[in-house]
């Protein structure tokens, strides 16, 4: 019988990407909670280079890096596919996986920015909704068409994390110029959150906000000290 373990930490959006993929595919797995302040021997052994979560361990074979894990899961458990079969559409999905993953670290690091660094990060992020609306989503429901795919999972964190980061920093990162701006992105956010599997596997926004505020306070205190 196969053994699948996921080393993750709350509320890591990178861990959530993998949770969503495994849940959407109906893969049974054991979730192993990591403590990043006191990393386990298992994590250090399985991801010696980056020492980060998530790590997926399939029959004792570890794989690190969330987008690599997503690709590997797709090949290991091809049922309930999260990538298209057509080579061009598959490549298109991979373009967006890469693009959205590259943007994720700036977006997620936003909570830990102040001053000029924050202004620069904000400027960069304000371009993002337009690109996603016009190039990524177009008239489609999800990045790959009618069904949730890997690119949606990579960007899925913004459906909860973005609002929380904006509230914690009191900055509108992806601020629409008008209330009805970016309607396709808004619809995508609603569709993503309303998917029953995703909905059952999202962090509580209040807990996430409290966590983000605590992290930001620690940062601000260290800047003053
Ligand atoms: N590029 C990595 C990023 C993973 C990552 O940053 N994980 C964080 C938790 S959200 C972590 O494990 N940090 C531990 C550390 O930096 O020591 C991925 O996509 O898996």
JSON list of C-alpha atoms and ligand atoms in Angstrom, two decimals:
[
{"chain": "A", "resi": 1, "resn": "UNK", "atom": "CA", "xyz": [0.00, 0.00, 0.00]},
{"chain": "A", "resi": 2, "resn": "UNK", "atom": "CA", "xyz": [1.33, 3.46, -0.81]},
{"chain": "A", "resi": 3, "resn": "UNK", "atom": "CA", "xyz": [2.31, 5.81, 1.97]},
{"chain": "A", "resi": 4, "resn": "UNK", "atom": "CA", "xyz": [1.89, 9.55, 1.48]},
{"chain": "A", "resi": 5, "resn": "UNK", "atom": "CA", "xyz": [3.01, 12.13, 4.03]},
{"chain": "A", "resi": 6, "resn": "UNK", "atom": "CA", "xyz": [2.87, 15.88, 3.75]},
{"chain": "A", "resi": 7, "resn": "UNK", "atom": "CA", "xyz": [5.16, 17.94, 5.96]},
{"chain": "A", "resi": 8, "resn": "UNK", "atom": "CA", "xyz": [3.55, 21.33, 6.31]},
{"chain": "A", "resi": 9, "resn": "UNK", "atom": "CA", "xyz": [2.96, 24.20, 8.64]},
{"chain": "A", "resi": 10, "resn": "UNK", "atom": "CA", "xyz": [-0.01, 26.42, 9.40]},
{"chain": "A", "resi": 11, "resn": "UNK", "atom": "CA", "xyz": [-0.74, 28.81, 7.70]},
{"chain": "A", "resi": 12, "resn": "UNK", "atom": "CA", "xyz": [1.82, 28.27, 4.90]},
{"chain": "A", "resi": 13, "resn": "UNK", "atom": "CA", "xyz": [0.17, 29.08, 1.55]},
{"chain": "A", "resi": 14, "resn": "UNK", "atom": "CA", "xyz": [2.77, 26.82, -0.07]},
{"chain": "A", "resi": 15, "resn": "UNK", "atom": "CA", "xyz": [1.54, 23.92, 2.06]},
{"chain": "A", "resi": 16, "resn": "UNK", "atom": "CA", "xyz": [-2.05, 24.77, 1.18]},
{"chain": "A", "resi": 17, "resn": "UNK", "atom": "CA", "xyz": [-1.27, 24.43, -2.54]},
{"chain": "A", "resi": 18, "resn": "UNK", "atom": "CA", "xyz": [-0.33, 20.82, -1.97]},
{"chain": "A", "resi": 19, "resn": "UNK", "atom": "CA", "xyz": [-3.22, 20.13, 0.41]},
{"chain": "A", "resi": 20, "resn": "UNK", "atom": "CA", "xyz": [-5.65, 21.42, -2.23]},
{"chain": "A", "resi": 21, "resn": "UNK", "atom": "CA", "xyz": [-4.11, 19.27, -4.97]},
{"chain": "A", "resi": 22, "resn": "UNK", "atom": "CA", "xyz": [-4.17, 16.08, -2.85]},
{"chain": "A", "resi": 23, "resn": "UNK", "atom": "CA", "xyz": [-7.71, 16.76, -1.67]},
{"chain": "A", "resi": 24, "resn": "UNK", "atom": "CA", "xyz": [-8.97, 17.52, -5.19]},
{"chain": "A", "resi": 25, "resn": "UNK", "atom": "CA", "xyz": [-7.41, 14.26, -6.37]},
{"chain": "A", "resi": 26, "resn": "UNK", "atom": "CA", "xyz": [-8.77, 12.34, -3.39]},
{"chain": "A", "resi": 27, "resn": "UNK", "atom": "CA", "xyz": [-5.29, 11.10, -2.41]},
{"chain": "A", "resi": 28, "resn": "UNK", "atom": "CA", "xyz": [-5.12, 9.82, 1.17]},
{"chain": "A", "resi": 29, "resn": "UNK", "atom": "CA", "xyz": [-2.20, 11.34, 3.07]},
{"chain": "A", "resi": 30, "resn": "UNK", "atom": "CA", "xyz": [-0.92, 11.93, 6.55]},
{"chain": "A", "resi": 31, "resn": "UNK", "atom": "CA", "xyz": [-0.36, 15.58, 7.44]},
{"chain": "A", "resi": 32, "resn": "UNK", "atom": "CA", "xyz": [2.75, 16.04, 9.58]},
{"chain": "A", "resi": 33, "resn": "UNK", "atom": "CA", "xyz": [2.87, 19.41, 11.35]},
{"chain": "A", "resi": 34, "resn": "UNK", "atom": "CA", "xyz": [6.28, 21.03, 11.36]},
{"chain": "A", "resi": 35, "resn": "UNK", "atom": "CA", "xyz": [7.62, 23.52, 13.87]},
{"chain": "A", "resi": 36, "resn": "UNK", "atom": "CA", "xyz": [9.76, 25.95, 11.91]},
{"chain": "A", "resi": 37, "resn": "UNK", "atom": "CA", "xyz": [11.27, 27.36, 15.09]},
{"chain": "A", "resi": 38, "resn": "UNK", "atom": "CA", "xyz": [12.55, 23.88, 15.89]},
{"chain": "A", "resi": 39, "resn": "UNK", "atom": "CA", "xyz": [12.79, 22.00, 12.60]},
{"chain": "A", "resi": 40, "resn": "UNK", "atom": "CA", "xyz": [12.38, 18.25, 12.85]},
{"chain": "A", "resi": 41, "resn": "UNK", "atom": "CA", "xyz": [15.08, 15.79, 11.86]},
{"chain": "A", "resi": 42, "resn": "UNK", "atom": "CA", "xyz": [12.64, 14.53, 9.26]},
{"chain": "A", "resi": 43, "resn": "UNK", "atom": "CA", "xyz": [12.43, 17.95, 7.57]},
{"chain": "A", "resi": 44, "resn": "UNK", "atom": "CA", "xyz": [16.20, 18.45, 7.67]},
{"chain": "A", "resi": 45, "resn": "UNK", "atom": "CA", "xyz": [16.72, 15.00, 6.19]},
{"chain": "A", "resi": 46, "resn": "UNK", "atom": "CA", "xyz": [14.03, 15.32, 3.51]},
{"chain": "A", "resi": 47, "resn": "UNK", "atom": "CA", "xyz": [14.75, 18.90, 2.44]},
{"chain": "A", "resi": 48, "resn": "UNK", "atom": "CA", "xyz": [18.39, 19.45, 3.40]},
{"chain": "A", "resi": 49, "resn": "UNK", "atom": "CA", "xyz": [18.99, 22.25, 0.91]},
{"chain": "A", "resi": 50, "resn": "UNK", "atom": "CA", "xyz": [16.15, 24.66, 1.64]},
{"chain": "A", "resi": 51, "resn": "UNK", "atom": "CA", "xyz": [14.88, 23.18, 4.93]},
{"chain": "A", "resi": 52, "resn": "UNK", "atom": "CA", "xyz": [11.41, 24.47, 4.10]},
{"chain": "A", "resi": 53, "resn": "UNK", "atom": "CA", "xyz": [7.91, 23.07, 3.95]},
{"chain": "A", "resi": 54, "resn": "UNK", "atom": "CA", "xyz": [6.06, 21.69, 2.13]},
{"chain": "A", "resi": 55, "resn": "UNK", "atom": "CA", "xyz": [7.70, 18.35, 1.57]},
{"chain": "A", "resi": 56, "resn": "UNK", "atom": "CA", "xyz": [5.74, 15.47, 0.10]},
{"chain": "A", "resi": 57, "resn": "UNK", "atom": "CA", "xyz": [7.00, 12.01, 1.00]},
{"chain": "A", "resi": 58, "resn": "UNK", "atom": "CA", "xyz": [5.67, 9.26, -1.25]},
{"chain": "A", "resi": 59, "resn": "UNK", "atom": "CA", "xyz": [6.74, 5.76, -0.19]},
{"chain": "A", "resi": 60, "resn": "UNK", "atom": "CA", "xyz": [9.73, 7.23, 1.67]},
{"chain": "A", "resi": 61, "resn": "UNK", "atom": "CA", "xyz": [10.78, 9.31, -1.35]},
{"chain": "A", "resi": 62, "resn": "UNK", "atom": "CA", "xyz": [10.73, 13.04, -0.56]},
{"chain": "A", "resi": 63, "resn": "UNK", "atom": "CA", "xyz": [10.04, 15.93, -2.94]},
{"chain": "A", "resi": 64, "resn": "UNK", "atom": "CA", "xyz": [10.36, 19.60, -1.99]},
{"chain": "A", "resi": 65, "resn": "UNK", "atom": "CA", "xyz": [9.19, 22.89, -3.59]},
{"chain": "A", "resi": 66, "resn": "UNK", "atom": "CA", "xyz": [5.43, 23.27, -3.84]},
{"chain": "A", "resi": 67, "resn": "UNK", "atom": "CA", "xyz": [5.21, 23.70, -7.64]},
{"chain": "A", "resi": 68, "resn": "UNK", "atom": "CA", "xyz": [7.48, 20.68, -8.18]},
{"chain": "A", "resi": 69, "resn": "UNK", "atom": "CA", "xyz": [5.29, 18.70, -5.78]},
{"chain": "A", "resi": 70, "resn": "UNK", "atom": "CA", "xyz": [2.20, 19.76, -7.73]},
{"chain": "A", "resi": 71, "resn": "UNK", "atom": "CA", "xyz": [3.72, 18.58, -11.03]},
{"chain": "A", "resi": 72, "resn": "UNK", "atom": "CA", "xyz": [4.86, 15.30, -9.48]},
{"chain": "A", "resi": 73, "resn": "UNK", "atom": "CA", "xyz": [1.43, 14.68, -7.92]},
{"chain": "A", "resi": 74, "resn": "UNK", "atom": "CA", "xyz": [-0.14, 15.20, -11.31]},
{"chain": "A", "resi": 75, "resn": "UNK", "atom": "CA", "xyz": [2.05, 12.50, -12.81]},
{"chain": "A", "resi": 76, "resn": "UNK", "atom": "CA", "xyz": [1.76, 10.15, -9.85]},
{"chain": "A", "resi": 77, "resn": "UNK", "atom": "CA", "xyz": [-2.03, 10.44, -9.54]},
{"chain": "A", "resi": 78, "resn": "UNK", "atom": "CA", "xyz": [-3.27, 11.39, -13.01]},
{"chain": "A", "resi": 79, "resn": "UNK", "atom": "CA", "xyz": [-6.95, 10.96, -12.11]},
{"chain": "A", "resi": 80, "resn": "UNK", "atom": "CA", "xyz": [-8.94, 14.15, -11.54]},
{"chain": "A", "resi": 81, "resn": "UNK", "atom": "CA", "xyz": [-6.37, 15.97, -13.72]},
{"chain": "A", "resi": 82, "resn": "UNK", "atom": "CA", "xyz": [-5.22, 19.44, -12.77]},
{"chain": "A", "resi": 83, "resn": "UNK", "atom": "CA", "xyz": [-3.24, 20.02, -15.98]},
{"chain": "A", "resi": 84, "resn": "UNK", "atom": "CA", "xyz": [-4.71, 19.91, -19.49]},
{"chain": "A", "resi": 85, "resn": "UNK", "atom": "CA", "xyz": [-3.71, 17.08, -21.85]},
{"chain": "A", "resi": 86, "resn": "UNK", "atom": "CA", "xyz": [-3.16, 19.26, -24.94]},
{"chain": "A", "resi": 87, "resn": "UNK", "atom": "CA", "xyz": [0.59, 20.14, -25.07]},
{"chain": "A", "resi": 88, "resn": "UNK", "atom": "CA", "xyz": [0.03, 23.82, -25.83]},
{"chain": "A", "resi": 89, "resn": "UNK", "atom": "CA", "xyz": [-2.59, 24.23, -23.10]},
{"chain": "A", "resi": 90, "resn": "UNK", "atom": "CA", "xyz": [-0.28, 22.36, -20.71]},
{"chain": "A", "resi": 91, "resn": "UNK", "atom": "CA", "xyz": [2.57, 24.74, -21.54]},
{"chain": "A", "resi": 92, "resn": "UNK", "atom": "CA", "xyz": [0.21, 27.71, -21.11]},
{"chain": "A", "resi": 93, "resn": "UNK", "atom": "CA", "xyz": [-0.73, 26.41, -17.64]},
{"chain": "A", "resi": 94, "resn": "UNK", "atom": "CA", "xyz": [2.97, 26.04, -16.79]},
{"chain": "A", "resi": 95, "resn": "UNK", "atom": "CA", "xyz": [3.66, 29.62, -17.88]},
{"chain": "A", "resi": 96, "resn": "UNK", "atom": "CA", "xyz": [1.05, 30.82, -15.39]},
{"chain": "A", "resi": 97, "resn": "UNK", "atom": "CA", "xyz": [2.27, 28.50, -12.65]},
{"chain": "A", "resi": 98, "resn": "UNK", "atom": "CA", "xyz": [5.74, 30.04, -13.03]},
{"chain": "A", "resi": 99, "resn": "UNK", "atom": "CA", "xyz": [4.47, 33.60, -13.33]},
{"chain": "A", "resi": 100, "resn": "UNK", "atom": "CA", "xyz": [2.15, 33.37, -10.33]},
{"chain": "A", "resi": 101, "resn": "UNK", "atom": "CA", "xyz": [4.71, 31.53, -8.22]},
{"chain": "A", "resi": 102, "resn": "UNK", "atom": "CA", "xyz": [7.28, 34.25, -8.94]},
{"chain": "A", "resi": 103, "resn": "UNK", "atom": "CA", "xyz": [4.78, 36.91, -7.84]},
{"chain": "A", "resi": 104, "resn": "UNK", "atom": "CA", "xyz": [3.77, 34.97, -4.72]},
{"chain": "A", "resi": 105, "resn": "UNK", "atom": "CA", "xyz": [6.88, 35.62, -2.71]},
{"chain": "A", "resi": 106, "resn": "UNK", "atom": "CA", "xyz": [6.62, 39.41, -3.10]},
{"chain": "A", "resi": 107, "resn": "UNK", "atom": "CA", "xyz": [2.93, 39.32, -2.30]},
{"chain": "A", "resi": 108, "resn": "UNK", "atom": "CA", "xyz": [3.40, 37.08, 0.71]},
{"chain": "A", "resi": 109, "resn": "UNK", "atom": "CA", "xyz": [6.39, 39.05, 1.93]},
{"chain": "A", "resi": 110, "resn": "UNK", "atom": "CA", "xyz": [4.33, 42.25, 1.79]},
{"chain": "A", "resi": 111, "resn": "UNK", "atom": "CA", "xyz": [3.35, 41.89, 5.43]},
{"chain": "A", "resi": 112, "resn": "UNK", "atom": "CA", "xyz": [6.99, 42.22, 6.35]},
{"chain": "A", "resi": 113, "resn": "UNK", "atom": "CA", "xyz": [7.74, 45.41, 4.44]},
{"chain": "A", "resi": 114, "resn": "UNK", "atom": "CA", "xyz": [7.80, 49.03, 5.56]},
{"chain": "A", "resi": 115, "resn": "UNK", "atom": "CA", "xyz": [8.69, 52.39, 4.05]},
{"chain": "A", "resi": 116, "resn": "UNK", "atom": "CA", "xyz": [10.31, 52.46, 0.62]},
{"chain": "A", "resi": 117, "resn": "UNK", "atom": "CA", "xyz": [10.38, 48.70, 0.33]},
{"chain": "A", "resi": 118, "resn": "UNK", "atom": "CA", "xyz": [6.64, 48.62, 0.90]},
{"chain": "A", "resi": 119, "resn": "UNK", "atom": "CA", "xyz": [6.03, 51.38, -1.66]},
{"chain": "A", "resi": 120, "resn": "UNK", "atom": "CA", "xyz": [7.99, 49.48, -4.30]},
{"chain": "A", "resi": 121, "resn": "UNK", "atom": "CA", "xyz": [6.22, 46.22, -3.52]},
{"chain": "A", "resi": 122, "resn": "UNK", "atom": "CA", "xyz": [2.85, 47.99, -3.73]},
{"chain": "A", "resi": 123, "resn": "UNK", "atom": "CA", "xyz": [3.67, 49.52, -7.12]},
{"chain": "A", "resi": 124, "resn": "UNK", "atom": "CA", "xyz": [4.65, 46.13, -8.48]},
{"chain": "A", "resi": 125, "resn": "UNK", "atom": "CA", "xyz": [1.52, 44.42, -7.18]},
{"chain": "A", "resi": 126, "resn": "UNK", "atom": "CA", "xyz": [-0.83, 47.03, -8.57]},
{"chain": "A", "resi": 127, "resn": "UNK", "atom": "CA", "xyz": [0.06, 45.91, -12.10]},
{"chain": "A", "resi": 128, "resn": "UNK", "atom": "CA", "xyz": [-0.92, 42.36, -11.31]},
{"chain": "A", "resi": 129, "resn": "UNK", "atom": "CA", "xyz": [-4.76, 42.34, -11.43]},
{"chain": "A", "resi": 130, "resn": "UNK", "atom": "CA", "xyz": [-4.78, 43.84, -14.94]},
{"chain": "A", "resi": 131, "resn": "UNK", "atom": "CA", "xyz": [-2.32, 41.23, -16.23]},
{"chain": "A", "resi": 132, "resn": "UNK", "atom": "CA", "xyz": [-4.31, 38.43, -14.67]},
{"chain": "A", "resi": 133, "resn": "UNK", "atom": "CA", "xyz": [-7.63, 39.74, -15.96]},
{"chain": "A", "resi": 134, "resn": "UNK", "atom": "CA", "xyz": [-6.51, 40.38, -19.49]},
{"chain": "A", "resi": 135, "resn": "UNK", "atom": "CA", "xyz": [-3.88, 37.72, -20.10]},
{"chain": "A", "resi": 136, "resn": "UNK", "atom": "CA", "xyz": [-4.46, 34.97, -17.57]},
{"chain": "A", "resi": 137, "resn": "UNK", "atom": "CA", "xyz": [-8.20, 34.64, -17.17]},
{"chain": "A", "resi": 138, "resn": "UNK", "atom": "CA", "xyz": [-9.65, 36.37, -20.21]},
{"chain": "A", "resi": 139, "resn": "UNK", "atom": "CA", "xyz": [-13.20, 35.09, -20.49]},
{"chain": "A", "resi": 140, "resn": "UNK", "atom": "CA", "xyz": [-12.41, 31.80, -18.75]},
{"chain": "A", "resi": 141, "resn": "UNK", "atom": "CA", "xyz": [-13.67, 30.77, -15.32]},
{"chain": "A", "resi": 142, "resn": "UNK", "atom": "CA", "xyz": [-10.25, 29.49, -14.24]},
{"chain": "A", "resi": 143, "resn": "UNK", "atom": "CA", "xyz": [-6.77, 29.90, -15.71]},
{"chain": "A", "resi": 144, "resn": "UNK", "atom": "CA", "xyz": [-7.13, 26.64, -17.66]},
{"chain": "A", "resi": 145, "resn": "UNK", "atom": "CA", "xyz": [-10.82, 26.92, -18.62]},
{"chain": "A", "resi": 146, "resn": "UNK", "atom": "CA", "xyz": [-13.86, 25.55, -16.78]},
{"chain": "A", "resi": 147, "resn": "UNK", "atom": "CA", "xyz": [-12.04, 23.50, -14.17]},
{"chain": "A", "resi": 148, "resn": "UNK", "atom": "CA", "xyz": [-9.65, 24.37, -11.36]},
{"chain": "A", "resi": 149, "resn": "UNK", "atom": "CA", "xyz": [-6.07, 23.57, -12.35]},
{"chain": "A", "resi": 150, "resn": "UNK", "atom": "CA", "xyz": [-2.57, 23.88, -10.94]},
{"chain": "A", "resi": 151, "resn": "UNK", "atom": "CA", "xyz": [-2.20, 27.58, -11.85]},
{"chain": "A", "resi": 152, "resn": "UNK", "atom": "CA", "xyz": [-5.35, 28.32, -9.81]},
{"chain": "A", "resi": 153, "resn": "UNK", "atom": "CA", "xyz": [-3.89, 26.40, -6.86]},
{"chain": "A", "resi": 154, "resn": "UNK", "atom": "CA", "xyz": [-0.64, 28.35, -7.06]},
{"chain": "A", "resi": 155, "resn": "UNK", "atom": "CA", "xyz": [-2.49, 31.66, -6.89]},
{"chain": "A", "resi": 156, "resn": "UNK", "atom": "CA", "xyz": [-5.32, 30.42, -4.67]},
{"chain": "A", "resi": 157, "resn": "UNK", "atom": "CA", "xyz": [-3.76, 31.88, -1.54]},
{"chain": "A", "resi": 158, "resn": "UNK", "atom": "CA", "xyz": [-4.75, 35.40, -2.53]},
{"chain": "A", "resi": 159, "resn": "UNK", "atom": "CA", "xyz": [-8.41, 34.52, -2.02]},
{"chain": "A", "resi": 160, "resn": "UNK", "atom": "CA", "xyz": [-7.83, 34.65, 1.75]},
{"chain": "A", "resi": 161, "resn": "UNK", "atom": "CA", "xyz": [-4.27, 35.85, 2.35]},
{"chain": "A", "resi": 162, "resn": "UNK", "atom": "CA", "xyz": [-4.46, 39.03, 0.30]},
{"chain": "A", "resi": 163, "resn": "UNK", "atom": "CA", "xyz": [-7.31, 40.60, 2.31]},
{"chain": "A", "resi": 164, "resn": "UNK", "atom": "CA", "xyz": [-5.56, 39.62, 5.51]},
{"chain": "A", "resi": 165, "resn": "UNK", "atom": "CA", "xyz": [-2.22, 41.12, 4.43]},
{"chain": "A", "resi": 166, "resn": "UNK", "atom": "CA", "xyz": [-3.98, 44.29, 3.32]},
{"chain": "A", "resi": 167, "resn": "UNK", "atom": "CA", "xyz": [-5.70, 44.59, 6.68]},
{"chain": "A", "resi": 168, "resn": "UNK", "atom": "CA", "xyz": [-2.55, 43.84, 8.67]},
{"chain": "A", "resi": 169, "resn": "UNK", "atom": "CA", "xyz": [-0.54, 46.48, 6.78]},
{"chain": "A", "resi": 170, "resn": "UNK", "atom": "CA", "xyz": [-3.42, 48.94, 6.20]},
{"chain": "A", "resi": 171, "resn": "UNK", "atom": "CA", "xyz": [-2.38, 49.12, 2.52]},
{"chain": "A", "resi": 172, "resn": "UNK", "atom": "CA", "xyz": [-4.57, 48.15, -0.41]},
{"chain": "A", "resi": 173, "resn": "UNK", "atom": "CA", "xyz": [-2.09, 46.11, -2.42]},
{"chain": "A", "resi": 174, "resn": "UNK", "atom": "CA", "xyz": [-4.27, 45.25, -5.39]},
{"chain": "A", "resi": 175, "resn": "UNK", "atom": "CA", "xyz": [-6.52, 48.24, -5.02]},
{"chain": "A", "resi": 176, "resn": "UNK", "atom": "CA", "xyz": [-9.13, 48.59, -7.79]},
{"chain": "A", "resi": 177, "resn": "UNK", "atom": "CA", "xyz": [-9.49, 52.14, -9.17]},
{"chain": "A", "resi": 178, "resn": "UNK", "atom": "CA", "xyz": [-13.26, 51.70, -8.95]},
{"chain": "A", "resi": 179, "resn": "UNK", "atom": "CA", "xyz": [-15.45, 49.26, -7.03]},
{"chain": "A", "resi": 180, "resn": "UNK", "atom": "CA", "xyz": [-16.32, 47.33, -10.18]},
{"chain": "A", "resi": 181, "resn": "UNK", "atom": "CA", "xyz": [-12.74, 47.12, -11.45]},
{"chain": "A", "resi": 182, "resn": "UNK", "atom": "CA", "xyz": [-11.26, 43.69, -12.08]},
{"chain": "A", "resi": 183, "resn": "UNK", "atom": "CA", "xyz": [-14.63, 41.92, -12.24]},
{"chain": "A", "resi": 184, "resn": "UNK", "atom": "CA", "xyz": [-13.16, 38.71, -13.69]},
{"chain": "A", "resi": 185, "resn": "UNK", "atom": "CA", "xyz": [-10.62, 38.45, -10.92]},
{"chain": "A", "resi": 186, "resn": "UNK", "atom": "CA", "xyz": [-13.36, 39.01, -8.34]},
{"chain": "A", "resi": 187, "resn": "UNK", "atom": "CA", "xyz": [-15.47, 36.25, -9.92]},
{"chain": "A", "resi": 188, "resn": "UNK", "atom": "CA", "xyz": [-12.43, 33.95, -10.01]},
{"chain": "A", "resi": 189, "resn": "UNK", "atom": "CA", "xyz": [-11.85, 34.58, -6.29]},
{"chain": "A", "resi": 190, "resn": "UNK", "atom": "CA", "xyz": [-15.48, 33.73, -5.51]},
{"chain": "A", "resi": 191, "resn": "UNK", "atom": "CA", "xyz": [-15.46, 30.61, -7.70]},
{"chain": "A", "resi": 192, "resn": "UNK", "atom": "CA", "xyz": [-12.23, 29.39, -6.15]},
{"chain": "A", "resi": 193, "resn": "UNK", "atom": "CA", "xyz": [-13.40, 29.92, -2.58]},
{"chain": "A", "resi": 194, "resn": "UNK", "atom": "CA", "xyz": [-16.79, 28.34, -3.28]},
{"chain": "A", "resi": 195, "resn": "UNK", "atom": "CA", "xyz": [-15.33, 25.08, -4.62]},
{"chain": "A", "resi": 196, "resn": "UNK", "atom": "CA", "xyz": [-16.40, 22.58, -1.94]},
{"chain": "A", "resi": 197, "resn": "UNK", "atom": "CA", "xyz": [-12.93, 20.97, -1.59]},
{"chain": "A", "resi": 198, "resn": "UNK", "atom": "CA", "xyz": [-11.16, 24.32, -1.34]},
{"chain": "A", "resi": 199, "resn": "UNK", "atom": "CA", "xyz": [-13.78, 25.72, 1.01]},
{"chain": "A", "resi": 200, "resn": "UNK", "atom": "CA", "xyz": [-13.25, 22.81, 3.40]},
{"chain": "A", "resi": 201, "resn": "UNK", "atom": "CA", "xyz": [-9.49, 23.46, 3.38]},
{"chain": "A", "resi": 202, "resn": "UNK", "atom": "CA", "xyz": [-8.99, 27.18, 3.94]},
{"chain": "A", "resi": 203, "resn": "UNK", "atom": "CA", "xyz": [-7.52, 28.83, 7.02]},
{"chain": "A", "resi": 204, "resn": "UNK", "atom": "CA", "xyz": [-9.80, 30.86, 9.26]},
{"chain": "A", "resi": 205, "resn": "UNK", "atom": "CA", "xyz": [-9.27, 34.50, 8.12]},
{"chain": "A", "resi": 206, "resn": "UNK", "atom": "CA", "xyz": [-9.50, 35.80, 11.71]},
{"chain": "A", "resi": 207, "resn": "UNK", "atom": "CA", "xyz": [-6.78, 33.46, 12.91]},
{"chain": "A", "resi": 208, "resn": "UNK", "atom": "CA", "xyz": [-4.73, 34.31, 9.86]},
{"chain": "A", "resi": 209, "resn": "UNK", "atom": "CA", "xyz": [-5.13, 38.03, 10.55]},
{"chain": "A", "resi": 210, "resn": "UNK", "atom": "CA", "xyz": [-4.10, 37.63, 14.18]},
{"chain": "A", "resi": 211, "resn": "UNK", "atom": "CA", "xyz": [-1.06, 35.62, 13.06]},
{"chain": "A", "resi": 212, "resn": "UNK", "atom": "CA", "xyz": [-0.08, 38.20, 10.39]},
{"chain": "A", "resi": 213, "resn": "UNK", "atom": "CA", "xyz": [-0.48, 41.10, 12.84]},
{"chain": "A", "resi": 214, "resn": "UNK", "atom": "CA", "xyz": [1.71, 39.33, 15.40]},
{"chain": "A", "resi": 215, "resn": "UNK", "atom": "CA", "xyz": [4.43, 38.76, 12.80]},
{"chain": "A", "resi": 216, "resn": "UNK", "atom": "CA", "xyz": [4.23, 42.38, 11.70]},
{"chain": "A", "resi": 217, "resn": "UNK", "atom": "CA", "xyz": [4.42, 43.67, 15.27]},
{"chain": "A", "resi": 218, "resn": "UNK", "atom": "CA", "xyz": [7.58, 41.66, 15.83]},
{"chain": "A", "resi": 219, "resn": "UNK", "atom": "CA", "xyz": [9.03, 43.18, 12.65]},
{"chain": "A", "resi": 220, "resn": "UNK", "atom": "CA", "xyz": [8.11, 46.74, 13.62]},
{"chain": "A", "resi": 221, "resn": "UNK", "atom": "CA", "xyz": [9.53, 46.28, 17.12]},
{"chain": "A", "resi": 222, "resn": "UNK", "atom": "CA", "xyz": [12.80, 45.01, 15.67]},
{"chain": "A", "resi": 223, "resn": "UNK", "atom": "CA", "xyz": [12.97, 48.10, 13.41]},
{"chain": "A", "resi": 224, "resn": "UNK", "atom": "CA", "xyz": [12.48, 50.45, 16.37]},
{"chain": "A", "resi": 225, "resn": "UNK", "atom": "CA", "xyz": [14.97, 48.61, 18.61]},
{"chain": "B", "resi": 1, "resn": "LIG", "atom": "N1", "xyz": [9.52, 28.05, -2.81]},
{"chain": "B", "resi": 1, "resn": "LIG", "atom": "C1", "xyz": [9.10, 27.26, -1.70]},
{"chain": "B", "resi": 1, "resn": "LIG", "atom": "C2", "xyz": [8.73, 28.19, -0.56]},
{"chain": "B", "resi": 1, "resn": "LIG", "atom": "C3", "xyz": [8.37, 27.43, 0.71]},
{"chain": "B", "resi": 1, "resn": "LIG", "atom": "C4", "xyz": [8.45, 28.32, 1.94]},
{"chain": "B", "resi": 1, "resn": "LIG", "atom": "O1", "xyz": [8.84, 29.49, 1.89]},
{"chain": "B", "resi": 1, "resn": "LIG", "atom": "N2", "xyz": [8.08, 27.74, 3.08]},
{"chain": "B", "resi": 1, "resn": "LIG", "atom": "C5", "xyz": [8.21, 28.45, 4.35]},
{"chain": "B", "resi": 1, "resn": "LIG", "atom": "C6", "xyz": [6.88, 28.37, 5.10]},
{"chain": "B", "resi": 1, "resn": "LIG", "atom": "S1", "xyz": [5.64, 29.32, 4.32]},
{"chain": "B", "resi": 1, "resn": "LIG", "atom": "C7", "xyz": [9.26, 27.76, 5.21]},
{"chain": "B", "resi": 1, "resn": "LIG", "atom": "O2", "xyz": [9.29, 26.56, 5.31]},
{"chain": "B", "resi": 1, "resn": "LIG", "atom": "N3", "xyz": [10.13, 28.55, 5.83]},
{"chain": "B", "resi": 1, "resn": "LIG", "atom": "C8", "xyz": [11.15, 28.03, 6.69]},
{"chain": "B", "resi": 1, "resn": "LIG", "atom": "C9", "xyz": [12.43, 28.82, 6.62]},
{"chain": "B", "resi": 1, "resn": "LIG", "atom": "O3", "xyz": [12.50, 29.77, 5.81]},
{"chain": "B", "resi": 1, "resn": "LIG", "atom": "O4", "xyz": [13.35, 28.49, 7.36]},
{"chain": "B", "resi": 1, "resn": "LIG", "atom": "C10", "xyz": [7.90, 26.40, -2.14]},
{"chain": "B", "resi": 1, "resn": "LIG", "atom": "O5", "xyz": [7.21, 26.78, -3.09]},
{"chain": "B", "resi": 1, "resn": "LIG", "atom": "O6", "xyz": [7.72, 25.33, -1.55]}
]
